[in-house]
C-alpha cells in the first residue's frame, strides 16, 4: 500500500461526503453530470465503501440528489458524461462496489434499459448519416464522452452484471465496426467532418481524423477489444480492431501521437508538427497505449502491445514536469496518466499537488487557471479514485472497475 496516496484519497472523500457541498459549487446542470457533479462523487464513495459504511451511505445520498436533478434538467446528450446518462453509468459501474447493491437493483436495471435505448438511437442516426453519402462520422456519434464507445462500454458492464442490454450493446458494436471498416479515399470511417461548416482553409476546421482515447479512434478500438475479450462480437469486428489499431501505429511519432491527422496529412502520408495534448488520458500516449494493449490482446498481435509498452516506457522515462499535462485531474492531468500507466512519477506528480487549504484538496487546472471542482473527469473525485487504486485501498470484486468509464479496463 502507498500510504500517501491512500491517505489523500480518503481525505478528499471526507471533504466530498455531503452532497450539498457538491451542489453548492456547481451550476444546476453540471451537478447532475458525471464529468463534474454528483454521479462522479457517488462513484468515489461506492469505490471506498469497503473501508467504511459512511461511504456506502454517502453514495446513496449522492445518487439520490443526482436523480432529482436528472428529472428536473433537460436531457443534454446521450453520452455517459452528461445528465441523465452520467447517473445511469455511475449506477451501473458503482453499485457492485457496495456492501449490498440490492436496494439499487431496480434503479440500475432502469438505467441499463435507458442506456441500451440510447445506443439503439445513436446506431440508427449513424445508419441514416451513412445513407446520405456523407464521408466520415461526427465524433459525437462514436467517442467516449458523448457517443457509442462510452455507452457501449457501460452496456458491456451492465451485461456482465446480469442486465439485459444485448440489443444496445450489439447495435453499438455493429455501428462502430461499420465505421472502422469504411474508407472514404484516404479518409478513414472516423473522419470527423467540419460540423455545420463548409470546407475551410484552416486544415483543422476542414475536418480531422482524431487519434485520442476520449474523442478519437482509440476509444472505439478499446471498446470493441474489451467486448471481444468478454465474448461479444459481430461480423468483421476483429478485422476492424486490427485495421484501426494498425492505422494508429502508422501515425505514431516520437513514441506518442498527434491529437489528430488532417486531410492534407492523410493525402500526403506525412504528419506535420501540430500543437495539442500528447501525454494525457484524453489525447496522447497514456490513453492510446492502453487502447493498443487491449487491441493486441483481442486480436493476438504482440506487435501492438509492444508498441504500447514502448510508448509508456518512453513517457515514464521523462520527468513529469515535461509531460504535456495540466493539473492533477483525470482528463488531461496527472491522475489520468497514473491510471493509464501506473507510473510512479505520475503518482508523485498527483500527490505533490494535494493542498489541504483548498476546498476539495485538489484543484482542476485548465488554461493555467486552477478551480475547485468536485467531480470525476475534471475534479477531485477522479483524482481520489486514481489515488485509491494506487494506494491499495480495499474494494470489492466487481464486473467492471470504475476506470471502465475511461475505457482503461
Coordinates of C-alpha atoms in Angstrom, one line a residue:
X1 CA 0.0 0.0 0.0
X2 CA 1.2 3.5 -0.8
X3 CA 0.1 5.3 2.4
X4 CA 0.4 8.8 1.0
X5 CA -1.9 8.0 -1.9
X6 CA -4.4 6.2 0.3
X7 CA -4.4 8.9 2.9
X8 CA -5.0 11.6 0.3
X9 CA -7.8 9.6 -1.3
X10 CA -9.6 9.3 2.0
X11 CA -9.1 12.9 2.9
X12 CA -10.7 14.0 -0.4
X13 CA -13.6 11.6 0.1
X14 CA -14.3 13.1 3.5
X15 CA -14.5 16.6 2.0
X16 CA -16.9 15.3 -0.6
X17 CA -19.1 13.4 1.8
X18 CA -22.1 15.7 1.8
X19 CA -24.0 16.2 -1.5
X20 CA -25.0 19.7 -0.6
X21 CA -21.3 20.7 -0.6
X22 CA -21.1 19.5 -4.2
X23 CA -24.3 21.2 -5.3
X24 CA -23.1 24.5 -3.7
X25 CA -20.2 25.0 -6.1
X26 CA -21.7 23.9 -9.4
X27 CA -24.3 25.2 -11.8
X28 CA -27.6 23.2 -11.7
X29 CA -26.9 21.4 -15.0
X30 CA -23.4 20.4 -14.0
X31 CA -24.4 19.0 -10.7
X32 CA -26.1 16.1 -12.4
X33 CA -23.3 15.2 -14.8
X34 CA -20.7 12.5 -14.3
X35 CA -18.0 14.8 -15.6
X36 CA -18.4 17.4 -12.9
X37 CA -21.1 16.5 -10.4
X38 CA -22.8 14.1 -8.1
X39 CA -22.6 10.9 -10.2
X40 CA -18.8 11.1 -10.0
X41 CA -18.7 11.8 -6.3
X42 CA -21.2 8.9 -5.7
X43 CA -18.8 6.6 -7.6
X44 CA -15.9 7.6 -5.4
X45 CA -17.9 6.8 -2.3
X46 CA -19.1 3.5 -3.7
X47 CA -15.5 2.5 -4.5
X48 CA -14.5 3.3 -0.9
X49 CA -17.5 1.6 0.7
X50 CA -15.4 -1.4 1.7
X51 CA -13.5 0.9 4.0
X52 CA -16.4 2.5 5.8
X53 CA -20.2 2.2 5.9
X54 CA -20.3 6.0 5.9
X55 CA -19.1 6.0 2.2
X56 CA -21.9 3.5 1.3
X57 CA -24.5 5.8 2.8
X58 CA -22.9 8.8 1.0
X59 CA -23.0 7.1 -2.4
X60 CA -26.8 6.5 -1.9
X61 CA -27.3 10.1 -0.9
X62 CA -25.3 11.4 -3.9
X63 CA -27.2 9.2 -6.4
X64 CA -30.5 10.4 -4.9
X65 CA -29.6 14.0 -5.4
X66 CA -28.3 13.3 -8.9
X67 CA -31.6 11.6 -9.8
X68 CA -33.6 14.6 -8.6
X69 CA -31.5 16.8 -10.9
X70 CA -31.8 14.4 -13.8
X71 CA -35.6 14.6 -13.6
X72 CA -35.6 18.4 -13.4
X73 CA -33.0 19.3 -16.1
X74 CA -33.3 18.9 -19.8
X75 CA -31.7 15.9 -21.5
X76 CA -28.5 17.4 -22.9
X77 CA -26.9 14.5 -24.6
X78 CA -26.9 10.7 -24.8
X79 CA -23.4 10.2 -23.6
X80 CA -22.2 8.8 -20.3
X81 CA -20.8 12.1 -19.1
X82 CA -23.9 14.1 -19.3
X83 CA -27.2 14.1 -17.4
X84 CA -29.0 11.6 -17.1
X85 CA -26.5 9.4 -18.9
X86 CA -23.9 10.0 -16.2
X87 CA -26.2 8.9 -13.5
X88 CA -27.0 5.7 -15.4
X89 CA -23.3 5.0 -16.0
X90 CA -22.5 5.7 -12.3
X91 CA -25.2 3.4 -11.0
X92 CA -24.1 0.6 -13.4
X93 CA -20.5 0.8 -12.5
X94 CA -20.8 1.9 -8.9
X95 CA -23.5 -0.2 -7.3
X96 CA -21.5 -3.5 -7.5
X97 CA -18.9 -1.9 -5.2
X98 CA -21.5 -1.6 -2.4
X99 CA -21.8 -4.0 0.6
X100 CA -25.4 -4.5 -0.5
X101 CA -26.3 -3.5 -4.1
X102 CA -29.8 -5.0 -3.9
X103 CA -31.6 -1.7 -2.9
X104 CA -30.3 -0.2 -6.1
X105 CA -31.2 -3.1 -8.3
X106 CA -34.4 -1.7 -9.9
X107 CA -32.8 1.8 -10.5
X108 CA -29.8 0.2 -12.1
X109 CA -31.9 -2.0 -14.3
X110 CA -33.8 1.1 -15.5
X111 CA -30.5 2.8 -16.1
X112 CA -29.3 -0.1 -18.2
X113 CA -32.5 -0.2 -20.3
X114 CA -32.3 3.6 -20.8
X115 CA -28.7 3.3 -22.0
X116 CA -29.5 0.5 -24.3
X117 CA -32.2 2.6 -25.9
X118 CA -29.7 5.4 -26.4
X119 CA -27.3 3.1 -28.1
X120 CA -30.0 1.9 -30.5
X121 CA -30.9 5.5 -31.3
X122 CA -27.3 6.5 -32.0
X123 CA -26.8 3.5 -34.2
X124 CA -29.9 4.5 -36.1
X125 CA -28.6 8.0 -36.5
X126 CA -25.3 6.6 -37.8
X127 CA -27.1 4.5 -40.4
X128 CA -29.1 7.5 -41.6
X129 CA -26.0 9.6 -41.8
X130 CA -24.2 7.0 -43.9
X131 CA -27.3 6.8 -46.2
X132 CA -26.8 10.4 -47.1
X133 CA -23.4 9.5 -48.7
X134 CA -21.5 11.8 -46.4
X135 CA -17.9 11.0 -45.6
X136 CA -16.8 10.1 -42.1
X137 CA -18.7 10.1 -38.9
X138 CA -19.3 13.0 -36.5
X139 CA -17.3 12.2 -33.4
X140 CA -20.3 12.8 -31.1
X141 CA -21.7 9.6 -32.5
X142 CA -18.7 7.4 -31.7
X143 CA -16.5 8.9 -29.0
X144 CA -16.2 8.1 -25.3
X145 CA -17.7 11.3 -23.9
X146 CA -20.9 11.5 -26.0
X147 CA -21.0 8.5 -28.2
X148 CA -21.1 4.8 -28.7
X149 CA -17.7 3.9 -27.4
X150 CA -18.5 5.2 -23.9
X151 CA -22.1 4.0 -24.0
X152 CA -21.1 0.6 -25.4
X153 CA -18.5 0.0 -22.6
X154 CA -21.1 0.7 -19.9
X155 CA -23.6 -1.6 -21.6
X156 CA -21.0 -4.3 -21.6
X157 CA -20.5 -3.8 -17.9
X158 CA -24.3 -3.9 -17.4
X159 CA -24.5 -7.2 -19.3
X160 CA -21.7 -8.6 -17.2
X161 CA -23.8 -7.7 -14.1
X162 CA -26.8 -9.6 -15.4
X163 CA -28.8 -6.9 -17.1
X164 CA -30.5 -7.3 -20.5
X165 CA -28.5 -4.8 -22.6
X166 CA -27.7 -7.0 -25.5
X167 CA -29.8 -5.1 -28.1
X168 CA -28.0 -1.9 -27.5
X169 CA -24.6 -3.5 -27.0
X170 CA -24.7 -5.4 -30.3
X171 CA -26.0 -2.2 -32.1
X172 CA -23.1 -0.2 -30.7
X173 CA -20.6 -3.0 -31.8
X174 CA -22.2 -3.2 -35.3
X175 CA -22.2 0.6 -35.8
X176 CA -18.6 1.1 -34.7
X177 CA -17.4 -2.0 -36.7
X178 CA -19.1 -0.5 -39.8
X179 CA -17.4 2.9 -39.1
X180 CA -14.0 1.4 -38.6
X181 CA -14.3 -0.8 -41.7
X182 CA -15.3 2.1 -44.0
X183 CA -12.9 4.1 -46.1
X184 CA -13.5 7.4 -48.0
X185 CA -10.5 7.7 -50.2
X186 CA -7.6 8.5 -47.8
X187 CA -10.1 9.3 -45.0
X188 CA -11.0 6.6 -42.5
X189 CA -14.5 6.0 -41.4
X190 CA -14.0 8.0 -38.2
X191 CA -13.1 11.1 -40.2
X192 CA -14.8 13.9 -38.3
X193 CA -16.3 16.4 -40.8
X194 CA -16.4 20.1 -40.1
X195 CA -19.8 20.1 -38.4
X196 CA -22.1 22.8 -39.7
X197 CA -19.4 24.5 -41.7
X198 CA -18.2 24.5 -45.3
X199 CA -14.7 23.5 -46.1
X200 CA -12.2 25.9 -44.7
X201 CA -8.6 27.0 -45.4
X202 CA -7.8 26.0 -41.9
X203 CA -6.8 22.3 -42.1
X204 CA -8.3 21.5 -38.7
X205 CA -11.6 23.3 -39.3
X206 CA -11.8 21.4 -42.5
X207 CA -12.1 18.1 -40.6
X208 CA -9.7 15.7 -38.9
X209 CA -9.2 12.0 -38.1
X210 CA -8.8 12.1 -34.3
X211 CA -6.4 9.7 -32.6
X212 CA -7.1 10.1 -28.8
X213 CA -8.9 7.9 -26.4
X214 CA -11.5 10.5 -25.4
X215 CA -12.6 11.7 -28.8
X216 CA -10.7 9.7 -31.4
X217 CA -10.4 6.2 -32.7
X218 CA -8.6 4.8 -29.7
X219 CA -11.9 4.8 -27.8
X220 CA -13.8 2.6 -30.3
X221 CA -10.8 0.3 -30.5
X222 CA -10.7 -0.1 -26.8
X223 CA -14.4 -0.8 -26.5
X224 CA -14.5 -3.3 -29.4
X225 CA -11.4 -5.1 -28.0
X226 CA -12.9 -5.3 -24.5
X227 CA -16.2 -6.6 -25.9
X228 CA -14.4 -9.3 -27.9
X229 CA -12.4 -10.4 -25.0
X230 CA -15.6 -10.7 -23.0
X231 CA -17.2 -12.8 -25.7
X232 CA -19.3 -10.2 -27.5
X233 CA -18.5 -9.8 -31.2
X234 CA -20.2 -9.0 -34.5
X235 CA -19.2 -9.9 -38.0
X236 CA -16.0 -8.0 -39.0
X237 CA -15.2 -6.8 -35.5
X238 CA -11.7 -8.4 -35.2
X239 CA -10.6 -7.2 -38.6
X240 CA -11.9 -3.7 -37.7
X241 CA -9.9 -3.7 -34.5
X242 CA -6.7 -4.8 -36.3
X243 CA -7.1 -2.3 -39.1
X244 CA -7.8 0.7 -36.9
X245 CA -5.0 -0.2 -34.5
X246 CA -2.6 -0.5 -37.4
X247 CA -3.7 2.9 -38.5
X248 CA -2.8 4.3 -35.1
X249 CA 0.6 2.7 -35.2
X250 CA 1.2 4.2 -38.7
X251 CA 0.7 7.7 -37.3
X252 CA 2.9 7.3 -34.2
X253 CA 5.7 9.8 -33.9
X254 CA 8.4 10.0 -31.2
X255 CA 6.7 7.3 -29.1
X256 CA 3.4 9.3 -28.9
X257 CA 0.6 10.5 -31.2
X258 CA -0.6 13.9 -32.5
X259 CA -4.1 14.6 -31.4
X260 CA -5.4 14.5 -35.0
X261 CA -4.5 13.8 -38.6
X262 CA -5.7 16.4 -41.2
X263 CA -6.9 15.8 -44.7
X264 CA -3.7 17.1 -46.2
X265 CA -1.6 14.7 -44.0
X266 CA -3.8 11.8 -44.9
X267 CA -3.3 12.6 -48.6
X268 CA 0.5 13.1 -48.4
X269 CA 1.1 10.4 -45.7
X270 CA 3.2 12.9 -43.8
X271 CA 2.2 14.3 -40.4
X272 CA 3.3 17.9 -39.7
X273 CA 4.2 19.1 -36.2
X274 CA 1.0 20.3 -34.6
X275 CA 0.1 21.7 -31.2
X276 CA -2.1 19.6 -29.0
X277 CA -2.1 17.3 -26.0
X278 CA 0.2 14.3 -26.3
X279 CA 0.7 13.0 -22.8
X280 CA -2.7 12.6 -21.2
X281 CA -5.6 10.2 -20.9
X282 CA -7.7 12.1 -23.4
X283 CA -5.1 12.5 -26.1
X284 CA -1.6 11.1 -26.4
X285 CA 0.4 8.1 -25.3
X286 CA -1.2 7.1 -22.0
X287 CA -4.7 6.6 -23.3
X288 CA -3.7 5.4 -26.8
X289 CA -1.2 2.9 -25.3
X290 CA -4.0 1.3 -23.2
X291 CA -6.2 1.0 -26.3
X292 CA -3.4 -0.7 -28.3
X293 CA -2.7 -3.1 -25.5
X294 CA -6.3 -4.1 -25.4
X295 CA -6.3 -4.4 -29.2
X296 CA -3.2 -6.6 -29.1
X297 CA -4.8 -8.9 -26.6
X298 CA -8.1 -9.1 -28.6
X299 CA -6.5 -9.9 -32.0
X300 CA -3.5 -11.8 -30.6
X301 CA -0.9 -9.4 -32.0
X302 CA 2.1 -8.9 -29.7
X303 CA 3.4 -6.1 -32.0
X304 CA 0.6 -3.9 -30.9
X305 CA 1.2 -4.5 -27.2
X306 CA 5.0 -3.9 -27.8
X307 CA 4.2 -0.6 -29.4
X308 CA 2.1 0.4 -26.4
X309 CA 4.7 -0.7 -23.9
X310 CA 7.4 1.2 -25.7
X311 CA 5.3 4.4 -25.6
X312 CA 4.6 4.1 -21.9
X313 CA 8.3 3.3 -21.1
X314 CA 9.3 6.4 -23.1
X315 CA 6.8 8.6 -21.2
X316 CA 7.8 7.2 -17.8
X317 CA 11.5 7.9 -18.6
X318 CA 10.9 11.6 -19.0
X319 CA 10.5 14.0 -16.0
X320 CA 6.8 14.5 -15.1
X321 CA 7.3 18.3 -15.3
X322 CA 8.0 17.9 -19.0
X323 CA 4.8 15.9 -19.8
X324 CA 2.1 17.6 -21.7
X325 CA -0.3 17.6 -18.7
X326 CA -2.1 20.2 -16.8
X327 CA -3.1 19.8 -13.2
X328 CA -3.8 16.7 -11.2
X329 CA -7.2 15.6 -12.6
X330 CA -8.1 12.6 -14.8
X331 CA -9.0 14.1 -18.2
X332 CA -5.8 16.0 -19.1
X333 CA -3.9 15.8 -15.9
X334 CA -1.5 13.6 -13.9
X335 CA -4.2 11.3 -12.4
X336 CA -5.2 10.2 -15.9
X337 CA -1.6 9.3 -16.6
X338 CA -1.4 7.5 -13.3
X339 CA -4.5 5.4 -14.0
X340 CA -3.4 4.6 -17.6
X341 CA 0.2 3.8 -16.9
X342 CA 0.6 3.1 -13.2
X343 CA 3.9 5.2 -13.4
X344 CA 5.3 6.1 -10.0
X345 CA 6.3 9.5 -11.4
X346 CA 2.7 10.2 -12.2
X347 CA 1.7 9.3 -8.6
X348 CA 4.2 11.7 -7.2
X349 CA 3.1 14.4 -9.6
X350 CA -0.5 13.9 -8.3
X351 CA 0.2 13.7 -4.6
X352 CA 2.5 16.7 -4.7
X353 CA -0.5 18.8 -5.7
X354 CA -2.5 17.9 -2.6
X355 CA -3.3 21.2 -0.8
X356 CA -5.4 20.9 2.4
X357 CA -6.1 24.6 2.2
X358 CA -8.3 24.1 -0.9
X359 CA -12.0 23.2 -0.6
X360 CA -11.5 19.7 -2.1
X361 CA -7.7 19.4 -1.6
X362 CA -7.0 19.1 -5.4
X363 CA -7.8 21.7 -8.0
X364 CA -8.6 21.2 -11.6
X365 CA -6.4 23.3 -13.9
X366 CA -7.4 24.4 -17.3
X367 CA -5.6 27.0 -19.4
X368 CA -3.3 27.6 -16.3
X369 CA -6.3 28.6 -14.2
X370 CA -7.0 26.5 -11.1
X371 CA -10.6 25.8 -10.0
X372 CA -12.2 23.9 -7.1
X373 CA -14.1 21.2 -8.9
X374 CA -15.5 18.1 -7.1
X375 CA -16.4 15.8 -10.0
X376 CA -15.0 12.7 -11.8
X377 CA -13.4 13.8 -15.1
X378 CA -12.3 17.3 -14.1
X379 CA -12.4 17.3 -10.3
X380 CA -11.2 15.9 -7.0
X381 CA -13.3 12.8 -7.0
X382 CA -11.5 11.4 -10.1
X383 CA -8.1 12.2 -8.5
X384 CA -9.2 10.4 -5.3
X385 CA -10.3 7.3 -7.3
X386 CA -6.9 7.0 -9.0
X387 CA -5.1 7.5 -5.7
X388 CA -7.4 4.9 -4.0
X389 CA -6.3 2.3 -6.6
X390 CA -2.6 3.4 -6.4
X391 CA -2.8 3.4 -2.6
X392 CA -4.2 -0.1 -2.5
X393 CA -7.4 0.8 -0.6
X394 CA -9.6 -2.3 -0.4
X395 CA -12.6 -2.7 -2.8
X396 CA -15.0 -5.5 -3.6
X397 CA -14.6 -7.6 -6.7
X398 CA -16.8 -6.1 -9.4
X399 CA -17.7 -7.0 -13.0
X400 CA -16.2 -3.7 -14.3
X401 CA -13.8 -1.4 -12.4
X402 CA -14.5 2.3 -12.2
X403 CA -12.0 3.1 -14.9
X404 CA -14.1 1.3 -17.4
X405 CA -15.6 4.8 -17.7
X406 CA -12.3 5.9 -19.1
X407 CA -12.1 2.8 -21.4
X408 CA -9.0 1.7 -19.5
X409 CA -10.4 -1.6 -18.4

